[in-house]
One Martini backbone bead per residue (centre of mass of N, CA, C, O) as a GRO file, in nm:
protein
  305
    1MET     BB    1   3.480  -6.444   4.617
    2PRO     BB    2   3.563  -6.329   4.338
    3PHE     BB    3   3.290  -6.396   4.206
    4GLN     BB    4   3.112  -6.210   4.388
    5GLN     BB    5   3.258  -5.943   4.325
    6GLY     BB    6   3.207  -5.946   4.018
    7SER     BB    7   2.897  -5.952   4.033
    8ALA     BB    8   2.863  -5.682   4.184
    9ARG     BB    9   2.998  -5.503   3.969
   10THR     BB   10   2.801  -5.569   3.743
   11ARG     BB   11   2.547  -5.456   3.882
   12GLN     BB   12   2.650  -5.167   3.910
   13ARG     BB   13   2.687  -5.114   3.608
   14THR     BB   14   2.395  -5.168   3.528
   15VAL     BB   15   2.264  -4.952   3.703
   16LEU     BB   16   2.426  -4.713   3.588
   17LEU     BB   17   2.337  -4.748   3.290
   18VAL     BB   18   2.035  -4.725   3.337
   19GLY     BB   19   2.045  -4.444   3.463
   20MET     BB   20   2.164  -4.299   3.214
   21VAL     BB   21   1.938  -4.371   3.018
   22VAL     BB   22   1.709  -4.236   3.175
   23LEU     BB   23   1.834  -3.953   3.182
   24LEU     BB   24   1.856  -3.915   2.875
   25ALA     BB   25   1.555  -3.952   2.815
   26ALA     BB   26   1.462  -3.713   2.988
   27LEU     BB   27   1.615  -3.496   2.833
   28VAL     BB   28   1.489  -3.543   2.557
   29LEU     BB   29   1.195  -3.496   2.647
   30ALA     BB   30   1.240  -3.205   2.745
   31VAL     BB   31   1.329  -3.086   2.472
   32VAL     BB   32   1.077  -3.160   2.310
   33LEU     BB   33   0.870  -3.011   2.485
   34ALA     BB   34   0.998  -2.731   2.464
   35SER     BB   35   0.977  -2.712   2.156
   36LEU     BB   36   0.668  -2.741   2.134
   37LEU     BB   37   0.593  -2.500   2.312
   38THR     BB   38   0.744  -2.284   2.151
   39HIS     BB   39   0.608  -2.340   1.877
   40GLY     BB   40   0.320  -2.282   1.977
   41LYS     BB   41   0.371  -1.984   2.047
   42GLU     BB   42   0.460  -1.895   1.768
   43GLU     BB   43   0.202  -1.978   1.618
   44ALA     BB   44   0.013  -1.794   1.789
   45GLY     BB   45   0.176  -1.524   1.705
   46LEU     BB   46   0.144  -1.611   1.375
   47LYS     BB   47  -0.088  -1.452   1.247
   48MET     BB   48  -0.279  -1.347   1.019
   49LEU     BB   49  -0.331  -1.084   0.850
   50ASN     BB   50  -0.584  -0.825   0.848
   51TRP     BB   51  -0.820  -0.737   0.593
   52THR     BB   52  -1.067  -0.588   0.347
   53ASP     BB   53  -0.990  -0.758   0.117
   54ARG     BB   54  -0.956  -0.992  -0.083
   55GLY     BB   55  -0.802  -1.269  -0.128
   56THR     BB   56  -0.639  -1.504  -0.257
   57THR     BB   57  -0.668  -1.681  -0.519
   58LYS     BB   58  -0.768  -1.970  -0.583
   59ASN     BB   59  -0.545  -2.145  -0.747
   60LEU     BB   60  -0.325  -1.949  -0.861
   61GLN     BB   61  -0.123  -2.119  -1.018
   62GLU     BB   62  -0.327  -2.241  -1.221
   63VAL     BB   63  -0.430  -1.975  -1.335
   64ILE     BB   64  -0.165  -1.854  -1.438
   65LEU     BB   65  -0.072  -2.092  -1.613
   66GLY     BB   66  -0.323  -2.116  -1.790
   67ARG     BB   67  -0.307  -1.829  -1.910
   68CYS     BB   68  -0.026  -1.840  -2.023
   69TYR     BB   69  -0.062  -2.081  -2.217
   70SER     BB   70  -0.298  -1.962  -2.374
   71TYR     BB   71  -0.149  -1.712  -2.481
   72VAL     BB   72   0.127  -1.855  -2.610
   73MET     BB   73  -0.031  -2.098  -2.771
   74ALA     BB   74  -0.312  -1.969  -2.888
   75ARG     BB   75  -0.312  -1.652  -2.929
   76TYR     BB   76   0.035  -1.617  -2.925
   77PRO     BB   77   0.262  -1.821  -3.069
   78GLU     BB   78   0.507  -1.614  -3.097
   79LEU     BB   79   0.532  -1.655  -2.758
   80GLY     BB   80   0.635  -1.965  -2.703
   81ASP     BB   81   0.917  -1.888  -2.541
   82LYS     BB   82   0.772  -1.863  -2.292
   83ASP     BB   83   0.814  -1.917  -1.934
   84CYS     BB   84   0.566  -1.998  -1.723
   85LEU     BB   85   0.714  -2.108  -1.472
   86LYS     BB   86   0.897  -1.859  -1.429
   87ILE     BB   87   0.670  -1.657  -1.408
   88TRP     BB   88   0.540  -1.773  -1.158
   89GLU     BB   89   0.788  -1.766  -0.968
   90SER     BB   90   0.828  -1.454  -0.986
   91LEU     BB   91   0.557  -1.384  -0.863
   92LYS     BB   92   0.578  -1.537  -0.595
   93GLN     BB   93   0.851  -1.397  -0.498
   94ALA     BB   94   0.719  -1.104  -0.473
   95PHE     BB   95   0.516  -1.203  -0.198
   96ILE     BB   96   0.610  -1.431  -0.038
   97TYR     BB   97   0.645  -1.379   0.304
   98LYS     BB   98   0.529  -1.084   0.280
   99ASN     BB   99   0.453  -0.782   0.353
  100PRO     BB  100   0.183  -0.622   0.185
  101CYS     BB  101   0.312  -0.315   0.261
  102ASN     BB  102   0.631  -0.392   0.132
  103ILE     BB  103   0.619  -0.347  -0.170
  104THR     BB  104   0.828  -0.342  -0.461
  105PRO     BB  105   0.942  -0.296  -0.777
  106GLU     BB  106   1.177  -0.503  -0.746
  107ASP     BB  107   0.998  -0.755  -0.702
  108TYR     BB  108   0.883  -0.734  -1.022
  109GLN     BB  109   1.114  -0.720  -1.233
  110PRO     BB  110   1.145  -1.017  -1.329
  111LEU     BB  111   0.857  -1.038  -1.442
  112MET     BB  112   0.866  -0.811  -1.651
  113GLU     BB  113   1.096  -0.938  -1.820
  114LEU     BB  114   0.959  -1.218  -1.884
  115ALA     BB  115   0.659  -1.087  -1.996
  116SER     BB  116   0.753  -0.919  -2.210
  117HIS     BB  117   0.633  -0.742  -2.512
  118PRO     BB  118   0.556  -0.631  -2.800
  119ILE     BB  119   0.383  -0.343  -2.940
  120PRO     BB  120   0.205  -0.254  -3.182
  121CYS     BB  121   0.156  -0.010  -3.375
  122ASN     BB  122  -0.157   0.158  -3.324
  123LYS     BB  123  -0.284  -0.040  -3.065
  124SER     BB  124  -0.304   0.139  -2.822
  125LEU     BB  125  -0.535   0.119  -2.535
  126PHE     BB  126  -0.659   0.345  -2.323
  127TRP     BB  127  -0.813   0.375  -1.986
  128SER     BB  128  -1.097   0.542  -1.799
  129LYS     BB  129  -1.391   0.439  -1.676
  130THR     BB  130  -1.401   0.190  -1.931
  131ASN     BB  131  -1.360  -0.114  -1.894
  132ASP     BB  132  -1.588  -0.273  -2.034
  133LEU     BB  133  -1.591  -0.123  -2.310
  134ALA     BB  134  -1.294  -0.158  -2.393
  135HIS     BB  135  -1.306  -0.482  -2.388
  136ARG     BB  136  -1.533  -0.519  -2.587
  137TYR     BB  137  -1.381  -0.386  -2.820
  138THR     BB  138  -1.120  -0.569  -2.833
  139LYS     BB  139  -1.287  -0.831  -2.885
  140SER     BB  140  -1.414  -0.708  -3.167
  141ASN     BB  141  -1.118  -0.557  -3.208
  142GLN     BB  142  -0.791  -0.651  -3.310
  143ASP     BB  143  -0.656  -0.348  -3.345
  144PHE     BB  144  -0.657  -0.358  -3.022
  145LEU     BB  145  -0.478  -0.284  -2.700
  146THR     BB  146  -0.471  -0.353  -2.381
  147LEU     BB  147  -0.324  -0.435  -2.097
  148GLU     BB  148  -0.522  -0.694  -2.066
  149ASP     BB  149  -0.401  -0.802  -2.362
  150THR     BB  150  -0.160  -0.876  -2.229
  151LEU     BB  151   0.014  -1.098  -2.056
  152LEU     BB  152   0.010  -0.961  -1.781
  153GLY     BB  153  -0.294  -0.874  -1.781
  154TYR     BB  154  -0.422  -1.151  -1.842
  155MET     BB  155  -0.322  -1.298  -1.582
  156ALA     BB  156  -0.427  -1.057  -1.362
  157ASP     BB  157  -0.715  -1.036  -1.425
  158ARG     BB  158  -0.918  -1.053  -1.149
  159VAL     BB  159  -0.672  -1.100  -0.960
  160SER     BB  160  -0.544  -1.208  -0.638
  161TRP     BB  161  -0.264  -1.112  -0.408
  162CYS     BB  162  -0.086  -1.219  -0.101
  163GLY     BB  163   0.113  -1.206   0.172
  164ASP     BB  164   0.289  -1.359   0.466
  165PRO     BB  165   0.503  -1.417   0.729
  166SER     BB  166   0.331  -1.658   0.765
  167ALA     BB  167   0.221  -1.957   0.742
  168PRO     BB  168   0.239  -2.018   0.392
  169GLY     BB  169   0.281  -1.697   0.276
  170ILE     BB  170  -0.035  -1.696   0.203
  171ASN     BB  171  -0.332  -1.496   0.171
  172TYR     BB  172  -0.674  -1.624   0.148
  173GLU     BB  173  -0.857  -1.411   0.315
  174SER     BB  174  -0.674  -1.134   0.286
  175CYS     BB  175  -0.627  -0.798   0.150
  176PRO     BB  176  -0.506  -0.495   0.077
  177LYS     BB  177  -0.591  -0.190   0.028
  178ARG     BB  178  -0.498   0.114  -0.079
  179SER     BB  179  -0.607   0.259   0.186
  180GLU     BB  180  -0.413   0.085   0.377
  181CYS     BB  181  -0.184   0.054   0.140
  182GLU     BB  182   0.016   0.143  -0.125
  183SER     BB  183   0.234  -0.116  -0.109
  184ASN     BB  184   0.073  -0.328  -0.260
  185PRO     BB  185   0.067  -0.584  -0.480
  186SER     BB  186  -0.140  -0.464  -0.683
  187SER     BB  187  -0.049  -0.168  -0.716
  188VAL     BB  188   0.244  -0.223  -0.801
  189PHE     BB  189   0.187  -0.396  -1.044
  190TRP     BB  190   0.001  -0.196  -1.215
  191LYS     BB  191   0.205   0.031  -1.230
  192MET     BB  192   0.427  -0.124  -1.380
  193ALA     BB  193   0.258  -0.228  -1.619
  194SER     BB  194   0.166   0.055  -1.715
  195LYS     BB  195   0.443   0.170  -1.772
  196MET     BB  196   0.529  -0.044  -1.982
  197PHE     BB  197   0.294   0.001  -2.179
  198ALA     BB  198   0.360   0.299  -2.243
  199GLU     BB  199   0.657   0.260  -2.338
  200ALA     BB  200   0.562   0.065  -2.589
  201ALA     BB  201   0.433   0.278  -2.736
  202CYS     BB  202   0.324   0.349  -3.084
  203GLY     BB  203   0.225   0.593  -3.264
  204VAL     BB  204  -0.105   0.570  -3.243
  205VAL     BB  205  -0.306   0.656  -2.968
  206GLN     BB  206  -0.561   0.551  -2.740
  207VAL     BB  207  -0.834   0.704  -2.538
  208MET     BB  208  -1.084   0.598  -2.304
  209LEU     BB  209  -1.353   0.795  -2.186
  210ASN     BB  210  -1.588   0.930  -1.937
  211GLY     BB  211  -1.859   1.165  -1.999
  212SER     BB  212  -2.069   1.074  -1.743
  213ILE     BB  213  -1.893   1.197  -1.530
  214GLU     BB  214  -1.923   1.446  -1.303
  215ALA     BB  215  -1.608   1.483  -1.215
  216GLY     BB  216  -1.477   1.381  -1.475
  217ALA     BB  217  -1.290   1.219  -1.721
  218PHE     BB  218  -1.025   1.345  -1.599
  219LYS     BB  219  -0.770   1.204  -1.378
  220SER     BB  220  -0.465   1.259  -1.221
  221SER     BB  221  -0.499   0.995  -1.015
  222SER     BB  222  -0.490   0.804  -1.223
  223ILE     BB  223  -0.320   0.584  -1.403
  224PHE     BB  224  -0.324   0.755  -1.657
  225GLY     BB  225  -0.266   1.044  -1.514
  226SER     BB  226   0.009   0.939  -1.339
  227ILE     BB  227   0.158   0.729  -1.558
  228GLU     BB  228   0.101   0.683  -1.865
  229ILE     BB  229   0.125   0.978  -1.976
  230PHE     BB  230   0.442   0.997  -1.865
  231ASN     BB  231   0.537   0.723  -2.053
  232LEU     BB  232   0.513   0.851  -2.306
  233ASN     BB  233   0.685   0.869  -2.618
  234PRO     BB  234   0.744   1.131  -2.836
  235ASP     BB  235   0.940   0.958  -3.031
  236LYS     BB  236   0.700   0.725  -3.079
  237VAL     BB  237   0.451   0.916  -3.050
  238SER     BB  238   0.240   1.093  -3.276
  239ALA     BB  239  -0.054   1.039  -3.133
  240VAL     BB  240  -0.363   1.141  -2.955
  241HIS     BB  241  -0.672   0.971  -2.914
  242ILE     BB  242  -0.984   1.084  -2.803
  243TRP     BB  243  -1.249   0.895  -2.646
  244LEU     BB  244  -1.566   1.029  -2.565
  245MET     BB  245  -1.785   0.859  -2.369
  246HIS     BB  246  -2.140   0.786  -2.349
  247ASP     BB  247  -2.412   0.700  -2.216
  248ILE     BB  248  -2.688   0.556  -2.309
  249GLY     BB  249  -2.907   0.793  -2.187
  250GLY     BB  250  -2.706   0.955  -2.042
  251PRO     BB  251  -2.501   1.172  -1.924
  252GLN     BB  252  -2.343   1.488  -2.044
  253SER     BB  253  -2.095   1.605  -1.858
  254GLU     BB  254  -1.877   1.584  -2.104
  255SER     BB  255  -1.670   1.725  -2.343
  256CYS     BB  256  -1.408   1.811  -2.553
  257SER     BB  257  -1.446   2.114  -2.399
  258GLY     BB  258  -1.383   2.042  -2.127
  259HIS     BB  259  -1.205   2.080  -1.844
  260SER     BB  260  -1.050   1.803  -1.819
  261ILE     BB  261  -0.973   1.783  -2.120
  262ASN     BB  262  -0.805   2.043  -2.127
  263ARG     BB  263  -0.600   1.938  -1.925
  264LEU     BB  264  -0.504   1.701  -2.095
  265LYS     BB  265  -0.415   1.863  -2.342
  266SER     BB  266  -0.201   2.029  -2.193
  267ILE     BB  267  -0.016   1.794  -2.116
  268LEU     BB  268   0.030   1.688  -2.406
  269GLU     BB  269   0.143   1.951  -2.528
  270GLU     BB  270   0.390   1.973  -2.335
  271ARG     BB  271   0.483   1.675  -2.472
  272ASN     BB  272   0.439   1.693  -2.793
  273PHE     BB  273   0.145   1.615  -2.873
  274LYS     BB  274  -0.088   1.507  -3.076
  275ILE     BB  275  -0.447   1.603  -3.088
  276THR     BB  276  -0.759   1.428  -3.047
  277CYS     BB  277  -1.127   1.468  -3.022
  278GLU     BB  278  -1.413   1.240  -2.964
  279ASP     BB  279  -1.744   1.215  -2.958
  280ASP     BB  280  -1.862   0.923  -2.977
  281TYR     BB  281  -1.725   0.688  -3.110
  282ARG     BB  282  -1.892   0.504  -3.332
  283PRO     BB  283  -1.785   0.208  -3.305
  284VAL     BB  284  -1.840   0.209  -2.995
  285GLN     BB  285  -2.136   0.296  -2.991
  286LEU     BB  286  -2.243   0.046  -3.141
  287LEU     BB  287  -2.179  -0.141  -2.905
  288GLN     BB  288  -2.376  -0.005  -2.709
  289CYS     BB  289  -2.636  -0.059  -2.896
  290VAL     BB  290  -2.684  -0.358  -2.839
  291HIS     BB  291  -2.844  -0.267  -2.558
  292ASN     BB  292  -2.979   0.007  -2.736
  293PRO     BB  293  -3.142  -0.001  -3.026
  294GLY     BB  294  -3.391   0.221  -2.969
  295HIS     BB  295  -3.220   0.453  -2.946
  296THR     BB  296  -3.153   0.756  -3.088
  297ASP     BB  297  -2.833   0.714  -3.089
  298CYS     BB  298  -2.886   0.427  -3.270
  299ARG     BB  299  -2.973   0.553  -3.518
  300PRO     BB  300  -2.963   0.572  -3.833
  301CYS     BB  301  -2.881   0.761  -4.076
  302THR     BB  302  -3.080   0.994  -4.266
  303ASN     BB  303  -3.194   1.091  -4.581
  304THR     BB  304  -3.384   1.397  -4.643
  305THR     BB  305  -3.333   1.463  -4.966
   0.00000   0.00000   0.00000
């Protein structure tokens, strides 16, 4: 009898233990399923924001690092102490997992400090509506630098990026235009970089404007007109030379005595800058003539005496 009673108690304990194990397994399964369902709902709700401009440049990290190393190792080896990996990380942290309409100057401040470098005096060339011509000129004449010829501008030129609150934190499909929100990653970056470029200018600076634009060569709403011009330091900049370029064979909408140029001169004079203005600065015009060699504007001067 004692043996039978012990055997019965053993079976009861075994059944109870098995029941507890089954119950625990059921609870674990229920928790896992609930977690998966909740996660699925969250994933469905966290779709990428949709914008109208192109998305982040593919392989952005490789592009930025490649340009950085090329700049500091090959083009300007005197900047070889720049840490390109830290520069990339500071750029990424400025926008990743962030709403692209809520970017602030503070987001980019670490990047600006890491990538800044001195600009030699008399070399700064500002531009507005002359993007292609200005950069063709600096490529052929190493005496001048645009913002895009600095480390910051060189890395970011024609590259786009923006973040998103949902994974993976970077939106490769679309990014906001300035018309969609002012505080987007691109606008904030270029405004800060332009401000820093202007602050670094010294000696004589040049600005290349487009005199063939019907609306006027100088616009106060442009980056040059709203940011760069007001961050030039009169204690460091001795003069501003305006090169007013016209398309070869194109309209001569404005000259150095035109309305918008006079407005620009007035702003510069109020800030105590010396000013000169030249229509169709000849060294730049000769570069234009490469594509229009037969045009009358491109013929060499002849001595008729």
